[in-house]
Short mmCIF file of C-alpha atoms in Angstrom, two decimals:
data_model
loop_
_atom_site.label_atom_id
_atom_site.label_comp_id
_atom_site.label_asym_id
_atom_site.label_seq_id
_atom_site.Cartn_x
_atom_site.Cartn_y
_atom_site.Cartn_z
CA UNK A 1 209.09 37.43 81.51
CA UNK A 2 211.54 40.03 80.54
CA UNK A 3 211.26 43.63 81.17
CA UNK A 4 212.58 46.18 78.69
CA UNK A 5 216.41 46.80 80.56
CA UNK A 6 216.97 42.88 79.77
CA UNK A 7 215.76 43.33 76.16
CA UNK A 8 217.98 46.37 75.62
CA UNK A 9 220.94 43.59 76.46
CA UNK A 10 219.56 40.76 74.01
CA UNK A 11 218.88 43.33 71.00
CA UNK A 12 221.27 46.54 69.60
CA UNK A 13 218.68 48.07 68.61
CA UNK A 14 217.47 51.80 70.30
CA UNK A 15 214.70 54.42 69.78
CA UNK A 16 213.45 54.73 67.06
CA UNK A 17 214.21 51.08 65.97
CA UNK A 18 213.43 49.17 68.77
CA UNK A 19 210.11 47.32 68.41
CA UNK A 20 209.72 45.15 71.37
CA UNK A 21 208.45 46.58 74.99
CA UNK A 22 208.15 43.72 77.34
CA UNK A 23 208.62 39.55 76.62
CA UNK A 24 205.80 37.96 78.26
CA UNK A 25 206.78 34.31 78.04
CA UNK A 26 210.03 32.72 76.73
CA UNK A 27 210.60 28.97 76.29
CA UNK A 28 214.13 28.46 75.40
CA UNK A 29 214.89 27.26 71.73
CA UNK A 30 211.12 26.59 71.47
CA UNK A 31 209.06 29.86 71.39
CA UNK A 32 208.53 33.56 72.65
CA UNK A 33 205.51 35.83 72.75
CA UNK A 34 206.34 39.71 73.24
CA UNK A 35 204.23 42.76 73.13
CA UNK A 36 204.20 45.87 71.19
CA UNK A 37 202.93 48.82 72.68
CA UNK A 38 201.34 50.66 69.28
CA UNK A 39 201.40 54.24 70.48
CA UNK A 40 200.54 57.88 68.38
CA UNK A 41 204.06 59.10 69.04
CA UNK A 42 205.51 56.35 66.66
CA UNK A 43 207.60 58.75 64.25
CA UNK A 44 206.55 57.16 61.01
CA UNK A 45 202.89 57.63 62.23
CA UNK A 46 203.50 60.74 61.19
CA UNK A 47 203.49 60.27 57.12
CA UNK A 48 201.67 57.01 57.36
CA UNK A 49 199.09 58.02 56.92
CA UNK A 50 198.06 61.87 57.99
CA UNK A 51 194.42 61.38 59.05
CA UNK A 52 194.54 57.59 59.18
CA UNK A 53 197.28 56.36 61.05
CA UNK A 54 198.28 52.85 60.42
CA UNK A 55 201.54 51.06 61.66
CA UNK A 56 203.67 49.79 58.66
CA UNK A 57 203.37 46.74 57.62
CA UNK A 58 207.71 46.28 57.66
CA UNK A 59 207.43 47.86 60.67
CA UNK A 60 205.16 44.69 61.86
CA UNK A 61 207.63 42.45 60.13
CA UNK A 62 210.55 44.04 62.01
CA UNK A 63 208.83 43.40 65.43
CA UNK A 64 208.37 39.87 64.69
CA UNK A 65 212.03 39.65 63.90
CA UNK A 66 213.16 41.44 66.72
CA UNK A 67 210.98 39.45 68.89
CA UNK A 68 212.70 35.83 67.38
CA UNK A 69 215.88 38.01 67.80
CA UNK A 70 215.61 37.68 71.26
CA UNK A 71 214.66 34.08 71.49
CA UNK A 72 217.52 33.16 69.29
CA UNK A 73 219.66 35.13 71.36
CA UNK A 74 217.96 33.77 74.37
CA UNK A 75 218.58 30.04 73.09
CA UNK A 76 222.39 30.58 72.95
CA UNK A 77 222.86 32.44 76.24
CA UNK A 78 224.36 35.70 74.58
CA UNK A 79 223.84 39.18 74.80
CA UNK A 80 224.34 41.82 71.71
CA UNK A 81 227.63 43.15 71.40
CA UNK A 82 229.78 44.77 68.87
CA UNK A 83 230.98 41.40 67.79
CA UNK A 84 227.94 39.54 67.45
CA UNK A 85 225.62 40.97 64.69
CA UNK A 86 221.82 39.26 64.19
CA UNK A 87 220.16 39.90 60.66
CA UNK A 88 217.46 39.51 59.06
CA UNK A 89 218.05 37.82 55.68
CA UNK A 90 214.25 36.30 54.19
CA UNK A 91 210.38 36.54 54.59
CA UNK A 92 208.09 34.36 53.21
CA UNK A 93 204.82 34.20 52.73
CA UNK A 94 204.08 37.56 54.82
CA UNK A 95 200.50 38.03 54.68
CA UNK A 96 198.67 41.30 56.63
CA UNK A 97 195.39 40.39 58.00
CA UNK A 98 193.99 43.96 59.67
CA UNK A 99 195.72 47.56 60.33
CA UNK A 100 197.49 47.99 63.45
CA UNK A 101 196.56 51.41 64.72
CA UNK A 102 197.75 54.07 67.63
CA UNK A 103 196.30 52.18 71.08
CA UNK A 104 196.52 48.80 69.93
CA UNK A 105 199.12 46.20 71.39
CA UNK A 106 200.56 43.85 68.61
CA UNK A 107 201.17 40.85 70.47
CA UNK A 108 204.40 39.26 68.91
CA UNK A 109 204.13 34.84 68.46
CA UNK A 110 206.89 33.47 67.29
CA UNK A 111 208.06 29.91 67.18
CA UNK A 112 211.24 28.44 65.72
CA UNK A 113 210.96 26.28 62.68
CA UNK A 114 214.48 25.14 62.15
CA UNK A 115 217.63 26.00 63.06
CA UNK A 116 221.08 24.84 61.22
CA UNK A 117 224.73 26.61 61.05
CA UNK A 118 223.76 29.88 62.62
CA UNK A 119 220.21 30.67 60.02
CA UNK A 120 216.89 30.31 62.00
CA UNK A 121 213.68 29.93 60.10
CA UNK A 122 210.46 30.97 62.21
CA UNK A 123 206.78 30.66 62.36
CA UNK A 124 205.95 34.66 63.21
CA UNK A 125 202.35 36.09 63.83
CA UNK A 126 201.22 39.28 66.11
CA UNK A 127 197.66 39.56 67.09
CA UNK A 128 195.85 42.83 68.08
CA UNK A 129 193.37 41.02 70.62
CA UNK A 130 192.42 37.58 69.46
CA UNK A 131 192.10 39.22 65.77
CA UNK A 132 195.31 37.99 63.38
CA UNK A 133 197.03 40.95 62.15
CA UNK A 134 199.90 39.96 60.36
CA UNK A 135 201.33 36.30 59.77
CA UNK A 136 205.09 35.47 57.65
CA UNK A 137 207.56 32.96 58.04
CA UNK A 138 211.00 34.89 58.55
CA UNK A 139 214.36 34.20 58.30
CA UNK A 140 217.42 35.34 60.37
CA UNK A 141 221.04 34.77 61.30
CA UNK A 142 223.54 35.56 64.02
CA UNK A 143 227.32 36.21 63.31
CA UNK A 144 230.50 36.94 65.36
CA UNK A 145 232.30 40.01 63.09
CA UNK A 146 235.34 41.70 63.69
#
């Protein structure tokens, strides 16, 4: 488990941007499963949509990421810092399966798929409940700058 002051050291990113509240179970290099706490005060909630709130669905996408983010980061034994940058570079096959909505908790599955020369390729899905939400294969790589 890994509360949200240990996930502010494995990600850079910060409010708004920051997409994962709590890591429920890690297994190193293997898989992670993270939650999302969906909540009204989500600042794109407010022109998506007025009257029907929905989360985005590359707002979903970016969750998943973060969340394999974490386990890649995890996997290594490093920490974000302003020399080590994680991106993500592909998504395929992204399919959205119901609307995530204010009160729900998108819970974040995400198992690596391969992993050669720095570019991960992961199995991603978050479920609201035991309903499938949204479902992609993603890709994303870590590199030392500066």
């Amino acid at each position: 488990m890994m509360d949200i002051h240990k996930i502010l050291e494995k990600l850079p990113h910060r409010y708004p941007m920051l997409l994962v509240d709590r890591v429920l179970e890690i297994e190193k290099n293997v898989r992670i499963r993270a939650v999302k706490n969906v909540t009204f005060n989500e600042p794109f909630f407010q022109g998506h949509f007025p009257g029907r709130p929905v989360m985005p669905g590359v707002m979903m996408l970016e969750a998943l990421a973060q969340a394999a983010g974490i386990l890649a980061f995890e996997g290594i034994g490093a920490s974000t810092d302003e020399k080590m940058v994680y991106y993500f570079v592909g998504i395929d096959n992204a399919r959205f399966k119901r609307p995530v909505e204010p009160g729900d908790q998108l819970i974040l599955d995400v198992t690596i798929d391969r992993h050669r020369a720095g570019i991960y390729k992961f199995n991603a899905k978050g479920w609201v409940g035991d309903e499938l939400a949204v479902e992609a294969q993603l890709m994303c790589t870590q590199r030392t700058v500066g």
